[in-house]
């Protein structure tokens, strides 16, 4: 547990947004003795959770939710209810021109106005551009004129902080408890109260700072990873051109005691690393050349890969292409910003027939379903029916494919796992 100096009177918690971060967060706090209500505008999700079921793929989450619901510690609803503390964990996507879209965040904050009372704590967990936590405070102050807010006074009725989530999809349950948390209060007291809340569930350290610093810290973490993956992806394009195996070169370079190059792949996907660096760019467009370049390199990677496959396919008589994996990374069901989808789109738009394999979904996403020539297939059917095999995601089932089944066919292994 975090430092014992933090003590909290909080007994009831409302978590706004029951997605990849909100649902595990709600469930963990419920399992540690808080009375938790999860709020989501999607009535189907709310019904599922109230039955003790979950709507996302995340190891160990199902059992924790089931236990918490069966004990009455966790339930879900579609509109906010009074609570001692509120955690906002809604998506913060970007617009088509890479500007932060704070629509869900502001709607979530506004939905709290009718139930807020003096003494309440609001924590923004969603990843946000610098200044957004303060903007939440300003907006709520306009909606709740009888309450005071921390952008305005050191001793407010409502305390507000940013405590960005840092959990890795696929390892959320362990990382929620173990990771250190950066907590940025709009006032120091807001930070302390937030640390006291997280001390209930977090074994890692709670590190206090300002809200703006916490906002930049979170964005920096994901931009750092994006820049480092871009380096690996750029190297792999260079290695391709020079006829060198990029994974072999990186493996050997990483034997240097101060070198640790990440893995190249089909590109960078997900709702975080492919999105968050743009929030920094939006705040400082003239001073973020490296961050912008990394985004460009990573966004170009799926097109580079598709170009190579199209070139090979041109040498064959209208080959069927098997694309293994549509998720943005291994062993999850999340297709958001997935580079695998871009690759399949490029292939289909070039007129190729694609057998797409994704064990975690039952139907193609609309952006692929609308294309001619793309079919969702089983791994077996794709391996039997295709003349070219492309590995886009290193799902466990694909890593275990019998190599004999690949023999004699052009293989594009974008993850370097069949080498
Ligand atoms: N990828 C590579 N090569 C690598 C590592 C990753 O191509 O060596 C690709 C993945 O295939 C995927 C993308 O990058 O398409 C991102 O995957 P990831 O596993 O690096 O990260 P996310 O997006 O699943 O989660 C990140 C994490 N941030 C950091 O590691 C700095 C997580 O801790 C954050 O909580 C999460 O973003 C978030 O919600 O912000």
Short mmCIF file of C-alpha atoms and ligand atoms in Angstrom, two decimals:
data_model
loop_
_atom_site.label_atom_id
_atom_site.label_comp_id
_atom_site.label_asym_id
_atom_site.label_seq_id
_atom_site.Cartn_x
_atom_site.Cartn_y
_atom_site.Cartn_z
CA UNK A 1 0.00 0.00 0.00
CA UNK A 2 1.07 3.58 -0.56
CA UNK A 3 2.33 5.69 2.32
CA UNK A 4 0.21 5.36 5.45
CA UNK A 5 0.32 9.11 6.06
CA UNK A 6 -2.55 9.31 3.56
CA UNK A 7 -5.88 8.56 5.30
CA UNK A 8 -9.21 8.83 3.55
CA UNK A 9 -12.80 9.14 4.72
CA UNK A 10 -13.97 7.97 1.29
CA UNK A 11 -16.47 5.09 1.44
CA UNK A 12 -18.35 5.42 -1.84
CA UNK A 13 -16.82 5.78 -5.29
CA UNK A 14 -18.34 6.38 -8.71
CA UNK A 15 -16.22 5.51 -11.76
CA UNK A 16 -17.37 7.26 -14.91
CA UNK A 17 -16.62 5.20 -18.03
CA UNK A 18 -16.46 1.39 -17.80
CA UNK A 19 -13.92 0.67 -20.52
CA UNK A 20 -10.43 -0.82 -20.50
CA UNK A 21 -9.37 1.38 -17.58
CA UNK A 22 -12.59 2.31 -15.77
CA UNK A 23 -13.97 -1.21 -15.31
CA UNK A 24 -10.78 -2.72 -13.82
CA UNK A 25 -10.38 0.37 -11.61
CA UNK A 26 -13.96 0.11 -10.34
CA UNK A 27 -13.57 -3.61 -9.71
CA UNK A 28 -10.29 -3.28 -7.80
CA UNK A 29 -11.61 -0.54 -5.53
CA UNK A 30 -14.73 -2.65 -4.91
CA UNK A 31 -12.54 -5.63 -4.05
CA UNK A 32 -10.73 -3.47 -1.47
CA UNK A 33 -13.88 -2.58 0.43
CA UNK A 34 -15.27 0.56 -1.21
CA UNK A 35 -18.89 0.72 -2.28
CA UNK A 36 -18.49 1.33 -6.02
CA UNK A 37 -20.92 2.28 -8.75
CA UNK A 38 -19.67 2.24 -12.32
CA UNK A 39 -21.34 4.65 -14.72
CA UNK A 40 -21.51 4.08 -18.46
CA UNK A 41 -23.83 5.58 -21.06
CA UNK A 42 -23.99 2.20 -22.84
CA UNK A 43 -26.99 0.40 -21.31
CA UNK A 44 -25.85 -2.96 -22.73
CA UNK A 45 -22.52 -2.67 -20.91
CA UNK A 46 -24.29 -1.70 -17.68
CA UNK A 47 -26.61 -4.74 -17.90
CA UNK A 48 -23.70 -7.08 -18.55
CA UNK A 49 -21.72 -5.82 -15.58
CA UNK A 50 -24.76 -6.05 -13.31
CA UNK A 51 -24.96 -9.73 -14.34
CA UNK A 52 -21.32 -10.09 -13.23
CA UNK A 53 -20.06 -10.37 -16.83
CA UNK A 54 -17.53 -8.26 -18.72
CA UNK A 55 -17.50 -6.84 -22.25
CA UNK A 56 -13.73 -6.66 -22.84
CA UNK A 57 -10.87 -9.14 -23.03
CA UNK A 58 -8.46 -8.62 -20.13
CA UNK A 59 -6.79 -11.43 -18.16
CA UNK A 60 -8.16 -11.95 -14.60
CA UNK A 61 -10.71 -9.12 -14.90
CA UNK A 62 -13.75 -11.41 -15.26
CA UNK A 63 -13.34 -13.07 -11.88
CA UNK A 64 -12.73 -9.81 -9.98
CA UNK A 65 -15.85 -8.23 -11.51
CA UNK A 66 -17.94 -11.34 -10.86
CA UNK A 67 -16.83 -11.49 -7.20
CA UNK A 68 -17.37 -7.77 -6.61
CA UNK A 69 -20.84 -7.82 -8.19
CA UNK A 70 -21.91 -10.96 -6.33
CA UNK A 71 -20.83 -9.41 -3.01
CA UNK A 72 -22.81 -6.23 -3.79
CA UNK A 73 -19.64 -4.08 -3.71
CA UNK A 74 -19.88 -3.18 -7.42
CA UNK A 75 -22.85 -2.32 -9.56
CA UNK A 76 -23.34 -0.30 -12.72
CA UNK A 77 -25.77 2.43 -13.80
CA UNK A 78 -26.24 4.73 -16.78
CA UNK A 79 -26.34 8.04 -14.88
CA UNK A 80 -24.14 9.34 -12.06
CA UNK A 81 -25.18 9.01 -8.44
CA UNK A 82 -23.94 10.80 -5.32
CA UNK A 83 -20.60 9.47 -4.04
CA UNK A 84 -17.65 10.65 -1.92
CA UNK A 85 -15.29 10.42 -4.88
CA UNK A 86 -15.56 10.26 -8.67
CA UNK A 87 -12.97 8.85 -11.06
CA UNK A 88 -13.40 9.90 -14.68
CA UNK A 89 -12.02 7.30 -17.12
CA UNK A 90 -13.61 8.14 -20.46
CA UNK A 91 -11.93 8.20 -23.89
CA UNK A 92 -10.07 11.30 -25.03
CA UNK A 93 -9.65 10.68 -28.76
CA UNK A 94 -8.36 13.10 -31.37
CA UNK A 95 -10.16 14.76 -34.27
CA UNK A 96 -9.30 14.14 -37.94
CA UNK A 97 -6.79 17.01 -37.80
CA UNK A 98 -5.06 15.58 -34.68
CA UNK A 99 -6.59 17.97 -32.16
CA UNK A 100 -7.66 16.64 -28.74
CA UNK A 101 -11.38 15.86 -28.60
CA UNK A 102 -12.48 16.56 -25.02
CA UNK A 103 -16.17 15.96 -25.74
CA UNK A 104 -16.47 12.79 -23.64
CA UNK A 105 -14.43 14.27 -20.78
CA UNK A 106 -16.50 17.43 -20.56
CA UNK A 107 -19.78 15.50 -20.89
CA UNK A 108 -18.66 13.21 -18.05
CA UNK A 109 -17.70 16.19 -15.88
CA UNK A 110 -20.99 17.97 -16.62
CA UNK A 111 -22.97 14.84 -15.74
CA UNK A 112 -21.57 15.09 -12.18
CA UNK A 113 -22.92 18.60 -11.58
CA UNK A 114 -26.38 17.48 -10.30
CA UNK A 115 -24.90 15.07 -7.70
CA UNK A 116 -21.86 17.00 -6.40
CA UNK A 117 -21.78 18.08 -2.74
CA UNK A 118 -19.20 19.86 -0.60
CA UNK A 119 -16.32 17.55 0.36
CA UNK A 120 -16.39 15.49 -2.85
CA UNK A 121 -13.25 14.55 -4.77
CA UNK A 122 -13.02 14.31 -8.58
CA UNK A 123 -10.09 12.51 -10.21
CA UNK A 124 -9.46 12.73 -13.95
CA UNK A 125 -7.75 9.46 -15.00
CA UNK A 126 -8.27 9.92 -18.73
CA UNK A 127 -5.17 11.04 -20.61
CA UNK A 128 -5.63 14.73 -21.32
CA UNK A 129 -3.78 17.69 -22.82
CA UNK A 130 -2.10 20.10 -20.42
CA UNK A 131 -4.74 22.36 -18.87
CA UNK A 132 -7.72 20.00 -19.22
CA UNK A 133 -8.03 19.20 -15.49
CA UNK A 134 -8.28 22.88 -14.73
CA UNK A 135 -10.81 23.25 -17.58
CA UNK A 136 -12.97 20.59 -15.84
CA UNK A 137 -12.86 22.66 -12.65
CA UNK A 138 -13.80 25.86 -14.49
CA UNK A 139 -16.68 24.15 -16.30
CA UNK A 140 -18.12 22.62 -13.11
CA UNK A 141 -17.83 25.94 -11.29
CA UNK A 142 -20.05 27.48 -13.97
CA UNK A 143 -22.61 24.69 -13.51
CA UNK A 144 -22.50 24.62 -9.67
CA UNK A 145 -22.49 28.26 -8.49
CA UNK A 146 -23.11 27.26 -4.85
CA UNK A 147 -19.91 25.23 -4.61
CA UNK A 148 -16.29 26.46 -4.72
CA UNK A 149 -13.66 24.84 -6.93
CA UNK A 150 -9.87 24.47 -6.70
CA UNK A 151 -8.89 26.58 -9.73
CA UNK A 152 -10.34 29.46 -7.74
CA UNK A 153 -9.45 28.90 -4.09
CA UNK A 154 -6.97 26.93 -1.95
CA UNK A 155 -9.79 25.63 0.29
CA UNK A 156 -12.54 24.57 -2.13
CA UNK A 157 -15.71 22.56 -1.54
CA UNK A 158 -14.78 20.21 -4.38
CA UNK A 159 -11.25 18.82 -4.74
CA UNK A 160 -9.97 17.94 -8.22
CA UNK A 161 -6.81 16.16 -9.39
CA UNK A 162 -5.34 14.39 -12.39
CA UNK A 163 -4.04 10.89 -11.78
CA UNK A 164 -3.29 9.40 -15.18
CA UNK A 165 -3.71 5.69 -15.68
CA UNK A 166 -0.50 3.93 -16.77
CA UNK A 167 -1.66 0.35 -17.09
CA UNK A 168 -0.63 -1.86 -19.99
CA UNK A 169 -3.58 -3.56 -21.73
CA UNK A 170 -3.11 -7.29 -21.17
CA UNK A 171 -1.55 -6.70 -17.72
CA UNK A 172 -4.04 -4.22 -16.30
CA UNK A 173 -4.88 -5.97 -13.04
CA UNK A 174 -1.28 -6.42 -11.93
CA UNK A 175 -0.19 -2.96 -13.11
CA UNK A 176 -3.14 -1.18 -11.47
CA UNK A 177 -1.91 -2.34 -8.09
CA UNK A 178 1.85 -2.32 -8.64
CA UNK A 179 2.61 0.75 -10.78
CA UNK A 180 3.60 4.00 -9.11
CA UNK A 181 1.02 6.75 -9.64
CA UNK A 182 1.68 10.35 -10.52
CA UNK A 183 -0.94 12.53 -8.86
CA UNK A 184 -1.38 16.17 -9.79
CA UNK A 185 -3.75 18.16 -7.61
CA UNK A 186 -5.13 21.51 -8.67
CA UNK A 187 -4.09 22.39 -5.10
CA UNK A 188 -1.70 20.42 -2.84
CA UNK A 189 -4.67 19.30 -0.71
CA UNK A 190 -6.42 17.93 -3.83
CA UNK A 191 -3.30 15.84 -4.46
CA UNK A 192 -3.16 14.55 -0.88
CA UNK A 193 -6.82 13.50 -0.88
CA UNK A 194 -6.35 11.72 -4.18
CA UNK A 195 -3.28 9.88 -2.90
CA UNK A 196 -5.31 8.79 0.13
CA UNK A 197 -7.97 7.35 -2.18
CA UNK A 198 -5.47 5.43 -4.33
CA UNK A 199 -3.66 4.14 -1.26
CA UNK A 200 -6.68 1.83 -0.82
CA UNK A 201 -5.82 -0.05 -4.03
CA UNK A 202 -2.28 0.85 -5.10
CA UNK A 203 0.87 -0.78 -3.75
CA UNK A 204 3.12 1.47 -5.83
CA UNK A 205 4.26 4.90 -4.70
CA UNK A 206 1.92 7.91 -5.03
CA UNK A 207 4.03 10.80 -6.37
CA UNK A 208 2.53 14.23 -5.82
CA UNK A 209 2.90 17.15 -8.23
CA UNK A 210 0.76 19.78 -9.96
CA UNK A 211 -2.10 18.88 -12.30
CA UNK A 212 -0.34 20.39 -15.33
CA UNK A 213 2.88 18.48 -14.60
CA UNK A 214 0.97 15.21 -14.20
CA UNK A 215 -0.75 15.87 -17.53
CA UNK A 216 2.57 16.38 -19.30
CA UNK A 217 4.18 13.40 -17.53
CA UNK A 218 1.55 11.01 -18.88
CA UNK A 219 1.79 12.41 -22.41
CA UNK A 220 5.59 12.25 -22.25
CA UNK A 221 5.55 8.56 -21.29
CA UNK A 222 3.58 7.59 -24.37
CA UNK A 223 5.46 10.00 -26.66
CA UNK A 224 8.74 8.53 -25.38
CA UNK A 225 7.58 5.04 -26.31
CA UNK A 226 6.30 6.24 -29.70
CA UNK A 227 9.65 7.88 -30.53
CA UNK A 228 11.52 4.72 -29.51
CA UNK A 229 9.26 2.43 -31.55
CA UNK A 230 9.65 4.84 -34.49
CA UNK A 231 13.41 4.37 -34.26
CA UNK A 232 12.95 0.58 -34.51
CA UNK A 233 10.47 0.96 -37.37
CA UNK A 234 12.74 3.33 -39.29
CA UNK A 235 15.66 0.93 -38.81
CA UNK A 236 13.56 -1.93 -40.16
CA UNK A 237 12.74 0.03 -43.32
CA UNK A 238 16.45 0.83 -43.77
CA UNK A 239 17.37 -2.82 -43.13
CA UNK A 240 14.80 -3.94 -45.72
CA UNK A 241 16.37 -1.67 -48.29
CA UNK A 242 19.83 -3.02 -47.48
CA UNK A 243 18.69 -6.66 -47.46
CA UNK A 244 19.47 -7.10 -43.74
CA UNK A 245 17.30 -8.86 -41.14
CA UNK A 246 16.23 -6.00 -38.84
CA UNK A 247 15.45 -8.26 -35.87
CA UNK A 248 18.88 -9.86 -36.05
CA UNK A 249 20.56 -6.43 -36.25
CA UNK A 250 18.54 -5.12 -33.29
CA UNK A 251 19.18 -8.24 -31.22
CA UNK A 252 22.91 -7.81 -31.71
CA UNK A 253 22.88 -4.04 -31.09
CA UNK A 254 21.02 -4.68 -27.82
CA UNK A 255 24.03 -6.63 -26.53
CA UNK A 256 25.65 -3.21 -26.04
CA UNK A 257 25.26 -2.33 -22.34
CA UNK A 258 23.64 1.04 -23.06
CA UNK A 259 21.50 0.17 -26.10
CA UNK A 260 17.94 -1.15 -25.88
CA UNK A 261 16.19 -0.78 -29.23
CA UNK A 262 12.49 -1.74 -29.27
CA UNK A 263 10.87 -4.11 -31.76
CA UNK A 264 9.79 -3.05 -35.25
CA UNK A 265 6.29 -4.04 -36.31
CA UNK A 266 3.52 -3.17 -38.77
CA UNK A 267 3.12 0.25 -37.10
CA UNK A 268 1.86 1.63 -33.80
CA UNK A 269 -1.75 1.21 -32.79
CA UNK A 270 -4.03 1.50 -29.79
CA UNK A 271 -5.85 4.41 -28.29
CA UNK A 272 -2.82 5.73 -26.38
CA UNK A 273 0.56 5.74 -28.06
CA UNK A 274 -0.83 6.54 -31.51
CA UNK A 275 -2.93 9.38 -30.05
CA UNK A 276 -1.32 11.00 -27.01
CA UNK A 277 1.80 12.44 -28.70
CA UNK A 278 -0.55 14.60 -30.77
CA UNK A 279 -1.73 16.29 -27.55
CA UNK A 280 1.83 17.50 -26.98
CA UNK A 281 2.10 18.59 -30.62
CA UNK A 282 -1.16 20.49 -30.28
CA UNK A 283 0.21 22.42 -27.27
CA UNK A 284 3.61 23.13 -28.87
CA UNK A 285 3.43 22.65 -32.65
CA UNK A 286 6.64 24.56 -33.40
CA UNK A 287 8.73 22.81 -30.75
CA UNK A 288 7.85 19.16 -31.23
CA UNK A 289 9.72 18.14 -34.40
CA UNK A 290 10.96 14.81 -33.04
CA UNK A 291 7.56 13.81 -31.69
CA UNK A 292 5.88 14.72 -34.99
CA UNK A 293 8.52 12.82 -36.98
CA UNK A 294 7.96 9.71 -34.86
CA UNK A 295 4.23 9.84 -35.50
CA UNK A 296 4.92 10.17 -39.23
CA UNK A 297 7.35 7.21 -39.27
CA UNK A 298 4.98 4.96 -37.30
CA UNK A 299 1.93 5.94 -39.35
CA UNK A 300 3.83 5.24 -42.59
CA UNK A 301 4.89 1.75 -41.49
CA UNK A 302 1.66 -0.15 -42.37
CA UNK A 303 1.70 1.40 -45.87
CA UNK A 304 5.35 0.39 -46.29
CA UNK A 305 4.50 -3.20 -45.37
CA UNK A 306 1.41 -3.28 -47.61
CA UNK A 307 3.54 -1.93 -50.48
CA UNK A 308 5.97 -4.83 -50.13
CA UNK A 309 3.13 -7.38 -50.12
CA UNK A 310 1.45 -5.78 -53.14
CA UNK A 311 4.78 -5.92 -55.00
CA UNK A 312 5.16 -9.63 -54.25
CA UNK A 313 1.52 -10.31 -55.17
CA UNK A 314 2.06 -8.64 -58.55
CA UNK A 315 4.43 -11.50 -59.43
CA UNK A 316 1.65 -14.08 -58.84
CA UNK A 317 -1.69 -14.80 -60.53
CA UNK A 318 -4.28 -13.02 -58.29
CA UNK A 319 -3.16 -14.65 -55.04
CA UNK A 320 -5.38 -14.83 -51.95
CA UNK A 321 -3.61 -13.18 -49.02
CA UNK A 322 -4.00 -14.40 -45.43
CA UNK A 323 -3.61 -11.60 -42.87
CA UNK A 324 -3.16 -13.00 -39.38
CA UNK A 325 -4.32 -10.58 -36.70
CA UNK A 326 -6.34 -7.36 -36.70
CA UNK A 327 -5.88 -6.24 -33.08
CA UNK A 328 -3.37 -3.48 -32.36
CA UNK A 329 -1.16 -5.88 -30.41
CA UNK A 330 -0.90 -9.45 -29.14
CA UNK A 331 -3.58 -11.31 -27.19
CA UNK A 332 -6.14 -8.53 -26.83
CA UNK A 333 -9.37 -7.78 -28.73
CA UNK A 334 -8.79 -4.03 -29.16
CA UNK A 335 -8.82 -2.91 -32.82
CA UNK A 336 -8.51 0.84 -32.20
CA UNK A 337 -5.97 2.59 -34.47
CA UNK A 338 -4.69 -0.86 -35.39
CA UNK A 339 -1.98 -0.81 -38.09
CA UNK A 340 -3.11 -4.32 -39.08
CA UNK A 341 -6.41 -2.84 -40.27
CA UNK A 342 -4.55 -0.27 -42.39
CA UNK A 343 -2.53 -3.05 -44.02
CA UNK A 344 -5.68 -5.04 -44.86
CA UNK A 345 -7.36 -1.89 -46.22
CA UNK A 346 -4.37 -1.16 -48.48
CA UNK A 347 -4.37 -4.74 -49.80
CA UNK A 348 -8.13 -4.75 -50.46
CA UNK A 349 -8.02 -1.32 -52.07
CA UNK A 350 -5.29 -2.64 -54.39
CA UNK A 351 -7.83 -5.26 -55.52
CA UNK A 352 -6.58 -8.26 -53.52
CA UNK A 353 -8.69 -10.90 -51.83
CA UNK A 354 -7.84 -11.07 -48.12
CA UNK A 355 -8.67 -13.75 -45.56
CA UNK A 356 -8.40 -11.87 -42.27
CA UNK A 357 -7.95 -13.93 -39.10
CA UNK A 358 -8.70 -12.44 -35.70
CA UNK A 359 -9.61 -14.99 -33.01
CA UNK A 360 -10.89 -12.29 -30.61
CA UNK A 361 -13.75 -10.98 -32.78
CA UNK A 362 -16.92 -12.45 -34.34
CA UNK A 363 -17.42 -9.95 -37.16
CA UNK A 364 -15.24 -7.65 -39.25
CA UNK A 365 -15.10 -4.02 -38.11
CA UNK A 366 -17.13 -1.67 -40.37
CA UNK A 367 -14.03 -0.19 -42.05
CA UNK A 368 -13.13 -3.65 -43.39
CA UNK A 369 -16.64 -5.04 -43.79
CA UNK A 370 -17.41 -2.28 -46.27
CA UNK A 371 -14.51 -3.33 -48.53
CA UNK A 372 -14.82 -5.86 -51.36
CA UNK A 373 -12.63 -8.90 -51.05
CA UNK A 374 -12.09 -9.05 -47.25
CA UNK A 375 -13.46 -12.08 -45.37
CA UNK A 376 -13.10 -13.00 -41.70
CA UNK A 377 -11.64 -16.52 -41.69
CA UNK A 378 -10.43 -19.12 -39.23
CA UNK A 379 -6.69 -19.66 -38.94
CA UNK A 380 -7.03 -23.08 -40.58
CA UNK A 381 -9.06 -21.81 -43.54
CA UNK A 382 -6.69 -18.90 -44.08
CA UNK A 383 -3.56 -21.06 -44.00
CA UNK A 384 -5.17 -23.58 -46.36
CA UNK A 385 -6.76 -21.07 -48.70
CA UNK A 386 -4.10 -18.37 -49.15
CA UNK A 387 -1.06 -18.18 -51.41
CA UNK A 388 0.61 -15.38 -49.39
CA UNK A 389 0.76 -15.36 -45.57
CA UNK A 390 1.12 -12.12 -43.61
CA UNK A 391 1.60 -12.15 -39.83
CA UNK A 392 0.38 -8.82 -38.45
CA UNK A 393 -0.15 -9.58 -34.76
CA UNK A 394 1.89 -11.93 -32.58
CA UNK A 395 -1.15 -13.58 -30.97
CA UNK A 396 -0.20 -16.77 -29.09
CA UNK A 397 -2.18 -18.96 -31.53
CA UNK A 398 -0.19 -17.59 -34.48
CA UNK A 399 3.19 -18.04 -32.82
CA UNK A 400 2.34 -21.72 -32.37
CA UNK A 401 1.53 -22.34 -36.07
CA UNK A 402 3.29 -25.42 -37.41
CA UNK A 403 6.02 -23.99 -39.67
CA UNK A 404 5.40 -26.80 -42.21
CA UNK A 405 2.06 -25.19 -43.00
CA UNK A 406 3.87 -22.07 -44.21
CA UNK A 407 6.30 -23.90 -46.46
CA UNK A 408 6.51 -22.84 -50.09
CA UNK A 409 4.47 -19.64 -49.68
CA UNK A 410 5.75 -16.05 -49.54
CA UNK A 411 5.68 -15.05 -45.86
CA UNK A 412 5.58 -11.49 -44.50
CA UNK A 413 6.24 -11.72 -40.78
CA UNK A 414 5.76 -8.15 -39.54
CA UNK A 415 6.47 -9.14 -35.92
CA UNK A 416 9.58 -11.23 -36.46
CA UNK A 417 8.20 -14.24 -34.59
CA UNK A 418 8.48 -16.91 -37.30
CA UNK A 419 12.12 -16.18 -38.06
N1 LIG B 1 4.88 -1.80 -30.38
C1 LIG B 1 5.86 -2.05 -31.32
N2 LIG B 1 7.12 -2.36 -30.90
C2 LIG B 1 7.44 -2.41 -29.57
C3 LIG B 1 6.44 -2.14 -28.61
C4 LIG B 1 5.15 -1.84 -29.04
O1 LIG B 1 5.62 -2.01 -32.53
O2 LIG B 1 8.58 -2.71 -29.26
C5 LIG B 1 3.52 -1.44 -30.83
C6 LIG B 1 2.45 -2.43 -30.36
O3 LIG B 1 2.35 -3.52 -31.23
C7 LIG B 1 1.21 -1.55 -30.39
C8 LIG B 1 1.76 -0.19 -29.96
O4 LIG B 1 3.15 -0.24 -30.21
O5 LIG B 1 0.68 -1.44 -31.70
C9 LIG B 1 1.52 0.18 -28.53
O6 LIG B 1 1.65 -0.95 -27.69
P1 LIG B 1 2.31 -0.89 -26.24
O7 LIG B 1 2.24 -2.26 -25.70
O8 LIG B 1 3.65 -0.26 -26.29
O9 LIG B 1 1.42 0.12 -25.41
P2 LIG B 1 -0.17 0.31 -25.17
O10 LIG B 1 -0.66 1.32 -26.14
O11 LIG B 1 -0.88 -0.98 -25.12
O12 LIG B 1 -0.16 0.94 -23.69
C10 LIG B 1 0.55 2.15 -23.49
C11 LIG B 1 1.50 1.98 -22.28
N3 LIG B 1 2.43 3.11 -22.22
C12 LIG B 1 3.77 2.93 -22.14
O13 LIG B 1 4.29 1.84 -22.13
C13 LIG B 1 4.60 4.17 -22.03
C14 LIG B 1 0.67 1.88 -21.00
O14 LIG B 1 1.53 1.86 -19.86
C15 LIG B 1 -0.28 3.07 -20.89
O15 LIG B 1 -1.08 3.00 -19.72
C16 LIG B 1 -1.20 3.03 -22.10
O16 LIG B 1 -0.38 3.20 -23.27
C17 LIG B 1 -2.21 4.16 -21.99
O17 LIG B 1 -3.38 3.85 -21.65
O18 LIG B 1 -1.83 5.32 -22.14
#
